[in-house]
Coordinates of C-alpha atoms in Angstrom, one line a residue:
M194 CA 0.0 0.0 0.0
K195 CA 0.9 3.6 0.3
K196 CA 2.5 5.4 3.1
F197 CA -0.4 4.3 5.2
I198 CA -3.4 2.1 4.4
A199 CA -6.1 4.7 4.1
L200 CA -4.4 6.3 1.2
V201 CA -5.7 3.4 -0.9
L202 CA -9.1 5.1 -0.5
F203 CA -8.0 8.6 -1.4
G204 CA -5.3 8.0 -4.0
L205 CA -2.7 10.4 -2.6
I206 CA 0.9 10.4 -3.9
A207 CA 3.5 8.2 -2.4
T208 CA 6.3 9.4 -0.2
S209 CA 9.3 10.7 -2.0
S210 CA 12.9 9.5 -1.8
V211 CA 15.8 11.4 -0.5
A212 CA 19.3 10.5 -1.6
L213 CA 22.6 12.4 -2.1
A214 CA 23.8 12.4 -5.7
D215 CA 26.6 9.8 -6.1
S216 CA 25.7 8.5 -2.7
S217 CA 24.7 4.9 -1.7
L218 CA 22.9 6.0 1.5
I219 CA 19.2 6.3 0.7
V220 CA 16.4 7.6 3.0
V221 CA 13.0 6.9 1.5
F222 CA 11.0 8.2 4.4
P223 CA 10.4 10.7 5.8
P224 CA 11.0 13.2 3.0
P225 CA 12.6 16.6 3.7
N226 CA 10.5 19.1 5.7
H227 CA 7.9 16.5 6.6
Q228 CA 5.0 17.5 8.8
T229 CA 3.1 15.2 11.1
S230 CA 1.0 15.2 14.2
T231 CA 2.3 11.9 15.7
E232 CA 4.5 11.5 18.8
K233 CA 7.1 9.5 16.9
I234 CA 8.2 8.7 13.4
F235 CA 10.0 5.9 11.6
F236 CA 12.9 6.3 9.1
L237 CA 13.0 4.0 6.1
G238 CA 16.1 3.5 4.0
T239 CA 19.1 1.5 3.1
A240 CA 22.9 1.6 2.9
P241 CA 25.8 -0.8 2.1
N242 CA 26.5 -3.3 4.8
N243 CA 30.1 -2.1 5.3
G244 CA 29.9 0.4 8.1
Q245 CA 27.2 1.5 10.5
V246 CA 24.1 3.7 9.9
L247 CA 23.6 6.3 12.6
I248 CA 20.6 8.6 13.1
N249 CA 21.5 11.5 15.4
G250 CA 24.5 9.6 16.6
K251 CA 22.5 6.4 17.4
V252 CA 23.4 3.2 15.7
V253 CA 20.3 1.6 14.1
N254 CA 19.5 -2.1 13.4
R255 CA 19.6 -3.3 9.8
S256 CA 18.6 -6.3 7.8
Q257 CA 21.0 -8.6 6.0
S258 CA 20.8 -6.4 2.9
G259 CA 21.4 -3.2 4.9
H260 CA 17.8 -1.9 5.1
F261 CA 16.7 0.0 8.2
A262 CA 13.4 1.3 9.7
P263 CA 13.9 2.6 13.3
S264 CA 11.5 4.9 15.1
F265 CA 12.4 8.1 16.9
P266 CA 10.3 10.3 19.3
L267 CA 9.2 13.8 18.2
Q268 CA 8.9 17.0 20.1
L269 CA 6.3 19.6 19.2
G270 CA 7.7 21.9 16.6
E271 CA 10.9 21.3 14.5
N272 CA 12.9 18.1 14.9
L273 CA 16.2 17.9 13.1
F274 CA 17.7 14.5 12.1
T275 CA 21.1 13.6 10.6
V276 CA 21.3 10.1 9.0
R277 CA 25.0 9.1 8.5
H278 CA 26.8 6.2 6.8
K279 CA 30.5 6.6 6.8
N280 CA 31.1 10.0 5.2
Q281 CA 27.6 10.3 3.6
T282 CA 24.9 12.2 5.4
V283 CA 21.2 13.1 4.8
Q284 CA 19.6 15.8 6.9
I285 CA 15.9 15.8 7.4
K286 CA 13.6 18.2 9.2
V287 CA 10.3 16.8 10.7
T288 CA 7.8 19.3 12.2
R289 CA 5.4 17.9 14.7
Q290 CA 2.1 19.9 14.7
A291 CA -0.2 20.2 17.7
T292 CA -3.4 18.1 17.3
V293 CA -5.5 20.4 19.5
P294 CA -5.6 24.2 19.6
V295 CA -3.1 25.7 22.0
V296 CA -4.8 27.7 24.8
P297 CA -3.9 31.4 24.3
Q298 CA -2.1 33.3 27.0
G299 CA -3.3 36.7 26.0
L300 CA -6.5 38.4 24.9
E301 CA -7.3 36.2 21.8
F302 CA -9.2 33.1 20.7
A303 CA -7.1 30.1 19.6
P304 CA -6.8 30.2 15.7
G305 CA -9.4 28.0 14.0
S306 CA -11.2 27.1 17.3
L307 CA -14.5 29.0 16.7
T308 CA -17.5 26.8 15.8
P309 CA -19.6 26.5 13.8
A310 CA -16.7 26.7 11.3
G311 CA -19.0 27.3 8.3
D312 CA -22.5 28.1 7.2
I313 CA -25.2 26.0 8.9
A314 CA -29.0 25.8 8.7
R315 CA -31.2 24.0 11.2
L316 CA -34.8 23.3 11.9
P317 CA -36.7 25.5 14.3
G318 CA -36.3 24.4 17.9
E319 CA -33.1 22.5 17.1
L320 CA -30.0 23.2 19.2
I321 CA -27.5 25.5 17.7
C322 CA -24.2 25.2 19.6
F323 CA -21.1 27.4 19.7
S324 CA -17.6 26.7 21.0
A325 CA -14.2 28.4 21.2
V326 CA -10.8 27.9 22.8
A327 CA -9.8 30.9 24.9
P328 CA -7.6 31.7 27.9
F329 CA -8.6 30.3 31.3
N330 CA -10.8 32.4 33.6
A331 CA -12.1 34.4 30.7
N332 CA -15.7 35.4 30.0
V333 CA -16.8 34.2 26.6
S334 CA -20.2 34.8 24.8
V335 CA -21.7 34.9 21.4
N336 CA -24.0 37.5 20.0
L337 CA -26.6 36.2 17.5
A338 CA -29.4 38.3 16.1
N339 CA -28.9 40.9 18.8
Q340 CA -29.1 38.3 21.6
T341 CA -26.3 36.9 23.8
V342 CA -25.5 33.3 24.4
A343 CA -23.0 32.7 27.3
L344 CA -20.3 30.1 26.6
A345 CA -19.3 28.2 29.8
P346 CA -15.9 26.6 30.5
Q347 CA -16.0 22.8 29.7
P348 CA -14.3 19.9 31.5
Q349 CA -11.2 18.8 29.7
Q350 CA -12.3 16.5 26.8
V351 CA -10.2 13.5 25.9
Q352 CA -9.2 13.5 22.2
L353 CA -9.9 10.3 20.3
P354 CA -7.3 8.8 18.0
S355 CA -7.8 8.6 14.2
N356 CA -9.1 5.4 12.6
L357 CA -5.6 4.7 11.4
A358 CA -4.6 4.0 15.0
A359 CA -6.3 0.6 14.8
L360 CA -3.6 -0.4 12.3
T361 CA -0.8 0.2 14.8
G362 CA -2.5 -1.0 18.0
R363 CA -2.4 2.6 19.4
N364 CA -6.1 3.3 19.3
Q365 CA -6.5 4.6 22.8
P366 CA -7.7 8.1 23.7
N367 CA -5.0 10.7 23.4
S368 CA -3.3 11.6 26.7
Q369 CA -3.4 15.3 25.6
P370 CA -7.0 16.5 26.4
I371 CA -8.6 19.5 24.8
A372 CA -8.3 22.4 27.3
G373 CA -9.6 25.9 27.5
K374 CA -12.8 25.1 25.6
Y375 CA -15.9 27.2 26.1
A376 CA -19.3 26.1 24.8
G377 CA -23.0 26.9 24.8
C378 CA -26.2 26.3 22.9
T379 CA -29.4 28.0 22.0
T380 CA -32.6 27.3 19.9
V381 CA -34.7 29.4 17.6
Q382 CA -38.5 29.1 17.4
K383 CA -41.2 30.1 14.9
P384 CA -39.1 30.9 11.9
D385 CA -41.9 31.1 9.2
S386 CA -43.4 34.3 10.5
E387 CA -41.8 37.7 10.3
S388 CA -40.9 37.5 13.9
F389 CA -39.1 34.6 15.6
S390 CA -38.1 33.7 19.1
L391 CA -34.7 33.0 20.5
L392 CA -34.9 30.5 23.3
Y393 CA -32.1 30.7 25.8
G394 CA -32.4 29.0 29.1
N395 CA -36.0 29.6 30.3
N396 CA -36.3 33.0 28.5
I397 CA -37.9 33.5 25.1
I398 CA -36.8 36.8 23.4
S399 CA -38.4 38.0 20.2
A400 CA -36.8 39.6 17.2
A401 CA -37.9 40.5 13.7
I402 CA -36.2 39.0 10.7
V403 CA -37.7 38.2 7.3
P404 CA -37.2 34.9 5.6
D405 CA -35.1 35.1 2.4
A406 CA -35.9 33.8 -1.0
N407 CA -34.8 30.3 0.0
Q408 CA -37.5 30.2 2.7
Q409 CA -35.0 30.3 5.5
I410 CA -34.3 32.9 8.1
D411 CA -30.7 34.3 7.9
L412 CA -29.5 35.1 11.4
G413 CA -26.2 36.3 10.1
Q414 CA -22.7 35.7 11.5
P415 CA -22.3 35.0 15.2
Q416 CA -20.1 37.5 16.9
F417 CA -17.8 35.9 19.6
K418 CA -16.9 38.1 22.5
L419 CA -14.0 37.6 24.9
T420 CA -13.3 39.5 28.1
L421 CA -10.2 39.0 30.2
N422 CA -8.7 41.2 32.9
G423 CA -11.1 44.0 32.1
Q424 CA -10.2 44.0 28.4
T425 CA -12.6 42.9 25.6
I426 CA -12.4 41.8 22.0
T427 CA -14.9 40.6 19.5
Q428 CA -14.4 38.3 16.5
P429 CA -16.9 37.2 13.9
G430 CA -17.6 33.5 13.3
T431 CA -16.5 32.0 10.0
G432 CA -20.0 31.1 8.9
K433 CA -23.6 32.3 8.8
I434 CA -26.5 30.7 10.7
A435 CA -30.0 30.1 9.2
I436 CA -33.2 28.6 10.3
L437 CA -35.2 26.5 7.7
S438 CA -38.9 27.0 7.3
P439 CA -40.6 23.7 8.2
T440 CA -43.4 24.2 5.8
Q441 CA -41.2 24.9 2.8
L442 CA -38.2 22.6 3.2
P443 CA -36.2 22.0 0.0
V444 CA -36.2 18.6 -1.7
A445 CA -32.9 17.2 -3.0
E446 CA -32.5 14.6 -5.8
V447 CA -29.4 12.4 -6.2
I448 CA -27.8 13.1 -9.6
V449 CA -24.8 10.6 -9.4
D450 CA -25.0 6.8 -9.8
A451 CA -24.4 6.2 -6.1
G452 CA -24.7 9.2 -3.8
V453 CA -22.4 8.8 -0.8
A454 CA -24.6 8.9 2.3
R455 CA -22.7 9.5 5.6
T456 CA -23.4 9.7 9.3
G457 CA -22.3 13.3 9.5
P458 CA -21.4 16.4 7.4
S459 CA -17.8 15.6 6.3
T460 CA -15.8 12.8 4.8
D461 CA -14.6 12.0 8.4
Y462 CA -18.0 10.4 9.1
S463 CA -18.8 6.8 8.3
R464 CA -20.5 5.8 5.0
L465 CA -24.0 4.4 4.9
T466 CA -25.7 2.5 2.0
P467 CA -25.2 4.6 -1.2
L468 CA -28.3 6.2 -2.5
P469 CA -29.2 5.2 -6.1
K470 CA -29.4 7.9 -8.7
G471 CA -32.8 9.6 -8.7
T472 CA -33.4 9.2 -4.9
Q473 CA -35.4 12.1 -3.5
A474 CA -35.4 13.3 0.2
T475 CA -36.3 16.4 2.1
V476 CA -33.4 18.6 3.4
T477 CA -33.6 19.1 7.1
G478 CA -30.3 20.8 7.7
K479 CA -27.2 22.2 6.1
E480 CA -23.6 22.5 7.1
G481 CA -21.1 23.9 4.6
E482 CA -21.6 22.0 1.4
W483 CA -23.4 19.1 3.1
L484 CA -27.1 18.5 3.3
R485 CA -28.9 16.5 6.0
L486 CA -31.7 14.4 4.6
D487 CA -34.9 13.6 6.4
Y488 CA -34.0 10.0 7.1
G489 CA -30.9 11.0 9.0
A490 CA -28.0 10.7 6.5
W491 CA -25.8 13.5 5.2
I492 CA -24.8 13.9 1.5
N493 CA -22.6 16.4 -0.3
S494 CA -24.7 18.9 -2.2
K495 CA -22.5 18.4 -5.3
E496 CA -24.1 15.0 -5.7
T497 CA -27.6 16.4 -5.6
R498 CA -29.9 19.0 -7.2
I499 CA -32.7 20.9 -5.5
L500 CA -36.2 20.3 -7.1
P501 CA -38.0 23.6 -7.2
G502 CA -41.5 23.5 -5.7
A503 CA -41.3 19.8 -4.7
I504 CA -43.1 18.6 -1.7
P505 CA -41.5 16.1 0.8
P506 CA -41.4 12.7 -0.9
R507 CA -43.7 10.2 0.7
T508 CA -44.9 6.9 -0.8
I509 CA -47.0 3.9 -0.2
I510 CA -46.1 0.4 -1.4
R511 CA -48.5 -2.3 -2.3
S512 CA -47.3 -5.2 -4.5
V513 CA -43.7 -6.5 -4.6
G514 CA -42.7 -8.4 -7.7
Y515 CA -39.7 -10.3 -9.0
R516 CA -38.2 -11.3 -12.3
R517 CA -35.6 -14.0 -12.8
L518 CA -32.8 -13.5 -15.3
I519 CA -30.0 -15.8 -16.3
D520 CA -27.7 -15.2 -13.4
T521 CA -29.7 -12.7 -11.3
T522 CA -33.0 -12.4 -9.4
E523 CA -34.5 -8.9 -9.5
I524 CA -37.0 -7.8 -6.8
V525 CA -39.2 -4.9 -8.0
F526 CA -40.7 -2.4 -5.6
P527 CA -43.2 0.0 -7.4
L528 CA -43.2 3.3 -5.5
Q529 CA -44.7 6.8 -6.0
F530 CA -41.4 8.5 -5.3
P531 CA -37.8 7.2 -5.3
V532 CA -37.2 7.3 -1.6
P533 CA -34.0 6.7 0.4
V534 CA -33.0 3.1 1.1
S535 CA -30.5 1.1 3.2
V536 CA -29.2 -2.4 3.0
Q537 CA -27.7 -4.7 5.7
Q538 CA -26.2 -8.1 5.1
S539 CA -25.8 -10.9 7.6
D540 CA -25.5 -14.7 7.4
Q541 CA -28.2 -15.9 5.1
T542 CA -30.3 -12.7 5.2
L543 CA -30.3 -9.4 3.3
T544 CA -32.4 -6.7 4.8
L545 CA -33.7 -3.7 2.8
I546 CA -35.3 -0.7 4.5
L547 CA -37.4 1.9 2.5
Y548 CA -37.7 5.2 4.2
N549 CA -40.6 7.7 4.0
T550 CA -42.7 4.6 3.0
T551 CA -46.0 3.2 4.3
A552 CA -47.1 -0.3 3.4
Q553 CA -50.5 -1.2 1.9
T554 CA -49.3 -4.6 1.1
D555 CA -51.5 -7.7 1.0
I556 CA -49.9 -9.9 -1.7
V557 CA -46.3 -10.7 -2.5
R558 CA -45.4 -13.3 -5.1
L559 CA -42.1 -15.1 -4.9
D560 CA -41.7 -18.5 -6.6
D561 CA -39.0 -21.0 -5.8
D562 CA -35.7 -19.1 -6.5
P563 CA -32.0 -20.0 -6.7
V564 CA -31.1 -17.4 -4.1
I565 CA -34.2 -16.5 -2.0
S566 CA -36.0 -19.0 0.3
R567 CA -38.5 -16.5 1.7
L568 CA -39.3 -12.8 1.8
D569 CA -40.7 -11.3 5.0
W570 CA -41.7 -7.7 5.5
Q571 CA -42.9 -5.4 8.3
Q572 CA -43.7 -1.8 9.0
L573 CA -41.0 -1.0 11.6
I574 CA -42.2 2.5 12.5
P575 CA -44.3 5.0 10.7
G576 CA -42.4 5.8 7.5
Q577 CA -40.1 2.7 7.5
V578 CA -40.8 -0.6 5.8
Q579 CA -38.3 -3.4 6.2
Y580 CA -37.9 -6.4 3.8
T581 CA -35.9 -9.4 4.9
F582 CA -34.7 -11.8 2.3
N583 CA -34.0 -15.2 3.8
L584 CA -31.4 -16.8 1.5
K585 CA -30.6 -20.4 0.7
Q586 CA -26.9 -20.0 1.2
S587 CA -24.8 -18.2 3.7
Q588 CA -22.5 -17.0 0.9
Q589 CA -23.9 -14.0 -1.0
W590 CA -22.5 -13.2 -4.4
G591 CA -23.3 -9.6 -4.9
Y592 CA -26.2 -7.1 -5.2
Q593 CA -27.1 -3.9 -6.9
L594 CA -29.7 -1.2 -6.3
R595 CA -31.1 1.1 -8.9
Y596 CA -34.2 3.2 -9.7
E597 CA -36.1 2.7 -12.9
G598 CA -38.2 5.9 -12.7
T599 CA -39.9 5.6 -9.3
T600 CA -39.5 1.8 -9.2
L601 CA -36.7 0.4 -7.0
V602 CA -35.0 -2.7 -8.3
L603 CA -32.8 -4.9 -6.1
A604 CA -30.7 -7.3 -8.1
L605 CA -29.4 -10.4 -6.2
R606 CA -26.8 -12.4 -8.1
H607 CA -27.0 -16.2 -8.3
P608 CA -24.1 -18.4 -7.2
P609 CA -21.6 -19.0 -9.9
A610 CA -21.7 -22.3 -11.7
L611 CA -18.8 -24.4 -10.6
E612 CA -17.8 -27.1 -13.1
N613 CA -16.5 -30.4 -11.7
R614 CA -13.3 -30.5 -13.8
R615 CA -10.3 -31.7 -11.8
S616 CA -7.7 -30.3 -14.2
K617 CA -9.6 -27.0 -14.6
P618 CA -11.4 -26.4 -11.3
L619 CA -12.1 -22.7 -12.1
S620 CA -13.5 -23.4 -15.6
G621 CA -16.2 -20.9 -16.5
M622 CA -15.3 -18.7 -13.5
K623 CA -14.6 -15.0 -14.0
I624 CA -12.1 -13.5 -11.5
L625 CA -11.1 -9.8 -11.3
L626 CA -7.6 -8.8 -10.3
D627 CA -6.8 -5.2 -9.4
P628 CA -3.0 -4.5 -9.2
G629 CA -3.0 -1.5 -6.8
H630 CA -1.8 1.9 -7.8
G631 CA -0.1 2.5 -11.2
G632 CA 1.2 5.4 -13.2
K633 CA 1.7 8.5 -11.0
E634 CA 0.1 6.6 -8.1
S635 CA 3.2 4.7 -7.1
G636 CA 2.0 3.4 -3.7
A637 CA 4.4 2.7 -0.9
S638 CA 8.2 2.6 -1.3
G639 CA 10.5 0.0 0.1
P640 CA 13.9 0.9 1.7
T641 CA 15.6 1.0 -1.7
G642 CA 13.0 3.1 -3.3
Y643 CA 11.4 0.1 -5.1
L644 CA 7.7 1.0 -5.6
E645 CA 4.7 -0.9 -4.5
K646 CA 2.9 -0.4 -7.9
D647 CA 5.6 -2.5 -9.6
V648 CA 5.4 -5.5 -7.3
N649 CA 1.6 -5.3 -7.3
L650 CA 1.6 -5.7 -11.1
A651 CA 4.3 -8.4 -11.1
V652 CA 2.4 -10.6 -8.6
A653 CA -0.9 -9.9 -10.3
K654 CA 0.5 -11.2 -13.6
L655 CA 1.9 -14.3 -12.0
L656 CA -1.5 -14.9 -10.3
R657 CA -3.3 -14.4 -13.6
E658 CA -1.1 -17.1 -15.2
N659 CA -2.0 -19.6 -12.4
L660 CA -5.7 -18.8 -12.5
V661 CA -5.8 -19.2 -16.3
E662 CA -4.2 -22.6 -15.9
F663 CA -7.0 -23.6 -13.6
G664 CA -9.5 -22.5 -16.3
A665 CA -10.6 -19.1 -15.0
T666 CA -11.3 -16.1 -17.1
V667 CA -9.3 -13.3 -15.6
V668 CA -10.1 -9.6 -15.9
M669 CA -7.4 -7.1 -14.9
T670 CA -8.0 -3.4 -14.0
R671 CA -4.5 -2.7 -15.5
D672 CA -1.8 -4.9 -17.0
V673 CA 0.7 -2.1 -17.6
D674 CA 2.0 0.8 -15.5
K675 CA -0.8 3.3 -16.1
D676 CA -3.1 5.5 -14.2
V677 CA -6.5 3.9 -13.3
S678 CA -8.6 6.0 -10.9
L679 CA -10.4 4.4 -7.9
P680 CA -13.8 5.2 -9.4
E681 CA -12.7 3.5 -12.7
R682 CA -11.6 0.4 -10.8
Q683 CA -14.9 0.3 -9.0
A684 CA -16.8 0.7 -12.3
I685 CA -14.9 -2.2 -13.8
I686 CA -16.0 -4.5 -11.0
T687 CA -19.6 -3.3 -11.3
Q688 CA -19.6 -3.8 -15.1
E689 CA -17.8 -7.1 -15.3
K690 CA -19.6 -8.7 -12.3
P691 CA -16.9 -11.2 -11.6
A692 CA -17.4 -14.1 -9.2
I693 CA -14.9 -12.4 -6.9
A694 CA -12.7 -9.3 -7.0
L695 CA -9.2 -9.2 -5.5
S696 CA -7.2 -6.0 -5.1
I697 CA -3.4 -6.7 -4.7
H698 CA -1.3 -4.5 -2.5
Y699 CA 1.7 -4.4 -0.2
N700 CA 1.6 -2.5 3.0
S701 CA 3.2 0.3 4.9
L702 CA 2.4 2.1 8.2
P703 CA 1.3 5.5 9.5
D704 CA 4.1 7.8 10.7
D705 CA 4.1 6.4 14.2
G706 CA 4.0 2.7 13.2
D707 CA 6.6 0.2 14.4
A708 CA 8.1 -0.5 11.0
E709 CA 10.9 -2.6 12.3
N710 CA 8.6 -5.2 13.9
T711 CA 5.3 -5.0 11.9
K712 CA 5.0 -7.5 9.1
G713 CA 2.7 -10.1 7.7
V714 CA -0.4 -10.8 5.6
G715 CA -3.4 -8.7 6.0
M716 CA -6.9 -8.9 4.5
F717 CA -9.5 -6.2 4.3
W718 CA -13.3 -6.5 3.7
Y719 CA -16.3 -4.2 3.8
H720 CA -19.5 -6.0 2.9
P721 CA -20.3 -9.2 4.9
Q722 CA -20.5 -11.2 1.6
A723 CA -16.7 -10.7 1.4
H724 CA -15.9 -11.7 5.0
N725 CA -15.5 -15.4 4.5
L726 CA -13.3 -14.9 1.5
A727 CA -11.0 -12.5 3.4
V728 CA -10.7 -14.8 6.4
F729 CA -10.1 -17.9 4.3
M730 CA -7.4 -16.3 2.1
H731 CA -5.6 -14.9 5.1
N732 CA -5.5 -18.2 7.0
Y733 CA -4.5 -20.1 3.8
L734 CA -1.6 -17.9 3.0
V735 CA -0.3 -17.8 6.6
K736 CA -0.4 -21.5 6.9
K737 CA 0.7 -22.5 3.3
L738 CA 3.6 -20.1 3.1
N739 CA 4.4 -19.9 6.8
R740 CA 4.0 -16.2 6.7
P741 CA 3.3 -13.9 9.8
S742 CA -0.2 -12.7 10.3
Y743 CA -1.1 -9.0 10.3
G744 CA -4.8 -9.7 10.7
V745 CA -8.2 -9.4 9.1
F746 CA -9.8 -6.0 9.1
W747 CA -13.2 -4.5 8.2
N748 CA -12.2 -1.4 6.4
N749 CA -13.9 1.3 4.3
L750 CA -11.7 1.2 1.3
A751 CA -12.6 2.0 -2.3
L752 CA -11.7 -1.5 -3.5
T753 CA -13.6 -3.3 -0.8
R754 CA -16.8 -1.2 -1.2
P755 CA -18.1 -2.6 -4.6
A756 CA -21.2 -4.6 -3.8
A757 CA -21.6 -6.3 -7.2
A758 CA -19.3 -9.1 -6.1
P759 CA -17.4 -10.3 -3.0
S760 CA -14.5 -7.8 -3.1
I761 CA -11.4 -7.9 -0.8
L762 CA -8.1 -6.0 -0.6
M763 CA -5.1 -8.1 0.1
E764 CA -2.0 -6.7 1.8
L765 CA 0.5 -9.4 1.0
G766 CA 3.5 -8.1 3.0
F767 CA 5.1 -4.9 4.3
M768 CA 7.2 -2.7 2.1
S769 CA 8.2 -0.8 5.2
N770 CA 9.7 -3.8 7.1
P771 CA 13.4 -4.2 6.3
N772 CA 13.4 -8.0 6.5
E773 CA 10.0 -8.7 4.9
F774 CA 10.9 -6.4 2.0
E775 CA 13.6 -8.9 1.0
W776 CA 10.9 -11.6 0.7
V777 CA 8.5 -9.2 -1.1
T778 CA 11.1 -8.5 -3.9
N779 CA 12.4 -12.1 -4.3
S780 CA 11.2 -13.3 -7.7
Q781 CA 11.1 -17.0 -6.6
E782 CA 9.0 -16.1 -3.5
Q783 CA 6.7 -14.1 -5.8
Q784 CA 6.1 -17.2 -7.9
K785 CA 5.4 -19.3 -4.8
L786 CA 3.0 -16.6 -3.5
A787 CA 1.1 -16.4 -6.8
K788 CA 0.7 -20.2 -6.9
A789 CA -0.5 -20.3 -3.3
L790 CA -3.0 -17.5 -4.0
A791 CA -4.5 -19.4 -7.0
E792 CA -4.7 -22.7 -5.0
G793 CA -6.3 -20.8 -2.1
I794 CA -9.0 -19.4 -4.4
V795 CA -9.7 -22.9 -5.7
E796 CA -10.0 -24.2 -2.1
W797 CA -12.3 -21.3 -1.1
F798 CA -14.7 -22.0 -4.0
N799 CA -14.7 -25.7 -3.0
S800 CA -15.4 -24.9 0.6
V801 CA -18.3 -22.6 -0.4
K802 CA -19.8 -25.3 -2.8
Q803 CA -19.8 -27.8 0.0
K804 CA -21.9 -25.6 2.3

């Protein structure tokens, strides 16, 4: 993988190499003038075996080939390092940045600490909260629409680690709490008249503001006020605050194939079931460029359009039909509006929820089907209808959701046909291989500067040869060194509909990872239909090749998210481990690995067929 695993999702560039011209000492990571927020950092590089490598005067451990990856602590601010091998040196500056705002000592707010940090819109009566980081023992308040909201000092709040901390085993709350924080909330009532009420505590205070053309009341920018030792400053917030009219809420329509629904208004929040193109939902809140939809999810406004004059989409559902195709069963839900949906998989069930929907269902037809044994439904709460598909096998082979006008279609793939041919056990099977990265996306670097994208492609080609010998039809997202975007790779999986999809990668670590001691095979899955494949392939490789285990992870990665087929991402070793890197780049070991992967795939299909 890249510098750290989440970069597979975002496609950022790999770390650069640093080397003196005409020098044999190479430092691949960190690059010059590197910035990080971690408490320590590892150095990755190589040098000839004759002589020692020292970093700031300390001798570091090296592999048989001379590779090294020691870790060093970082102080806040600039950290200078000198890497030396004989008369060759590389100097690197690493700046450790604070992860929380520093409490000011004088009459000022901490930079970037005022929230809300952008424009927001809320429903009437909904809490609107403000916060700031300011000196201790100060008086802090916010003026909004000529009314004052006091901000009270908050207990020190523990800072949570990032999701990446789960990859290094350091996923405990940060020992550095957020200090000097002041916060307070208010609500606004009756926004669709020319006067509204600001509720603060038990007091209701009236003001006169006229709704704008978007049928929302603009309360303007909050003005933050700080008083300390008899001196006072004011500072405007960075966004405006508005209250939506509950009788004229906008309706958004998804205009992309799969709108990314999230649990909150930024990409830091978890993904929910993607919304099919055409989905319509009422907007109940705004934050920056994000819209909150009436069923609770958030979506980026760039993936939607507002439908002028539309009323909140609500639908009834009566009949539920189905149609059987060659390799797919399609369940058809006739609706009045294309409403939001969510999907949840578990062993031998797939559950679909329709929001803003009321059932008037008396008859459901479902004949004997290759996939579905029974369909159950119930009205969970007003506006939510749940359909539970009881499946004939525990292994699911992919699903897709789409709207045809206002009709929702759920396509469930049938199990692939396994031919009983001993010499060609994968005959008739389509398998997709995705060699990670490529082109300008080079992935992680090994100690010598050897790039992950190259070893990914080499192993993928060897695996393809083995799979073809077993009779499989192999589709590759790339078979040369070229750029293929993550959406393009996902689209290939959706279009080709392979039996399984395998993304081939090699791993690295976040800045504070223990590169010297972290190694092994890792598997990553997202949809439950891919879990069994990930666990099986992990266990098979660890046992067959006597490789160390890094583990099996649920992870929200671009190449694990396609639902059209069981899709996993394989981390076959660590580029950042000095000793494992030698195994990674050994051509004979690559051939053994490809053979074991192919044999493991055959064994997995056999194990599934027997269930």
